[in-house]
Amino acid sequence: MNIENAKQLSYESIRKMYKTYLEGQELGRNTVQTMSGDTFYLWNNVGRDEFWEAVTSNDFETDAKEALLKALTDNSTGNVSSLVNGYLATLRKFRNYVYSDDIDVPELDGTKALKDFLLDIECLDSLSEWTGKFNLFDILRITRTEIRHSNMLAWLLSPNENHGLSDSVIRGFIHHVVTPFSEVADVFDTLLMDCHDFVIQREWHNIDVLAVSVNEKFVLCIENKIDSNEHDNQLNRYRKIVEDTYPGYKKMYIYLSPEGIEASDSEYWCSMSYQDVLKIVENARQKIKLIPEAGLLIDNYIDTIRRDIVGDEKLAEVCAEIYAKHQKALDLIFENRPDKVSNLANIIKAWAIEKTEKGEIEVTLDKCGKLYIRFKTAYMSSIMPDSEEPDSGWSTPNHYFYEIRNIDGKEFFIQLSLSAKNITDHQREVCDRINEHFPSKQQKQNWQWRTPFVTKHSKVDEELSEDKIYEHLDKRLEEVKAFEEKLKGIFAD
């Protein structure tokens, strides 16, 4: 197999090829699934470049083991020493596969695939029905953000809000739950009640949406889940809070999810899907002439539910047809798209460069990737000076790095990583001294990687701006400086 051609393949393509190869080796289904996943541990947890560096290394056994030890030390809670040999064996098998002369990589010319796609760019015109529309939820990037959907639902459910739908939406929700959860005699009373005094509350005692009518003595409780699941017995807890707070009220509970999955407490909680929400809002929208602003927002919301939550069958068919025709080009584009991980990595690198220019740290850009941004400090370099040769686990003269860990573009923190590969006696003494006061979870005598210091984690949500990320990075750097102040006291003795 041509290695350079193999490196052009996307993760999905190379894994699919390898999985097909394993299936032809008369291995069991579970074995194939496990091996085709474990093989790419470095790719998924460190990065594509680091994966191929390990696979193609002239000293594969040493370098691949070092890379796996580092990745497992950082990411696994299991016994690293026992895990590394298993991952190394799967990676070794893959290396033999990609170096086999009997394996050909079909259609490797990514440039040609992209050129063919561009020549047929009119195929995307069929998507204009969806992409050509203005949609506020797309602009704000909140199409699947649970809290924003709960806010929107709370607005629509409120009968006295300025959407113009009156009480039609809350009546739709009540109609959905009243029949399966009420006696026949109660159904008519519930359906005929006056809904105009309902007050809608958000995050009351952490409940997503609570609708309360004092006049009718009625409570509607909604727990909304889009990309998350139940946890901590929350449905039972929420129901108990409502029961205790509103004695004598008629109470109904809705567990809302994209597919309408059954709630754990199904005796009390009625399952509801976003398809049901779509029908209710569409029916209400069609019956009333709305002011343009409200109509636009509600139409945007209907489109968002249909496309991004429920699923638009026509859109799925069009996309499948385009993908079948230009699979390789689209895989390459997807593989190299500017995703959340890349966006956060670029911000962190820019911050690290700025701090380097100010003399606070020294970023090493050629050892930075999407998931690890590495830097040194003057103090750590003074107590742990470089070796004469670039022979550490990173193939650098220095045997330590502060690493800013980028976790899926959703959070980050800074850790101090120590490499024992080819370490000098003096460097080992420094590492042992640090470990005495800041014990690492890796305590074996023949350790290869240690992380004796880790800062707090900073969460990254959709609304966290570049300035805010810089602010969080500054706080994490202050923790590094405080840690080094403690080291100065230790090494001054």
Tab-separated table of C-alpha atoms in Angstrom, residues 50 345-346 348-350 352-354 356 362-370 372-375 401:
chain	number	residue	atom	x	y	z
A	50	GLU	CA	0.487	11.731	15.866
A	345	ALA	CA	-7.308	25.057	19.351
A	346	ASN	CA	-6.736	28.109	17.154
A	348	ILE	CA	-5.609	28.707	22.472
A	349	LYS	CA	-2.621	28.854	20.086
A	350	ALA	CA	-3.199	32.567	19.489
A	352	ALA	CA	-0.108	31.092	23.737
A	353	ILE	CA	1.714	33.067	21.022
A	354	GLU	CA	0.615	36.332	22.625
A	356	THR	CA	5.135	34.064	24.468
A	362	GLU	CA	7.442	29.796	25.601
A	363	VAL	CA	5.067	27.985	23.249
A	364	THR	CA	6.537	25.202	21.076
A	365	LEU	CA	4.343	25.350	17.981
A	366	ASP	CA	5.815	22.317	16.215
A	367	LYS	CA	4.689	20.216	19.185
A	368	CYS	CA	1.170	21.656	19.187
A	369	GLY	CA	-1.889	20.026	17.662
A	370	LYS	CA	-5.630	20.354	17.975
A	372	TYR	CA	-2.496	19.554	22.911
A	373	ILE	CA	-0.944	23.029	22.919
A	374	ARG	CA	2.457	22.788	24.597
A	375	PHE	CA	4.603	25.425	26.272
A	401	PHE	CA	5.855	20.404	28.887
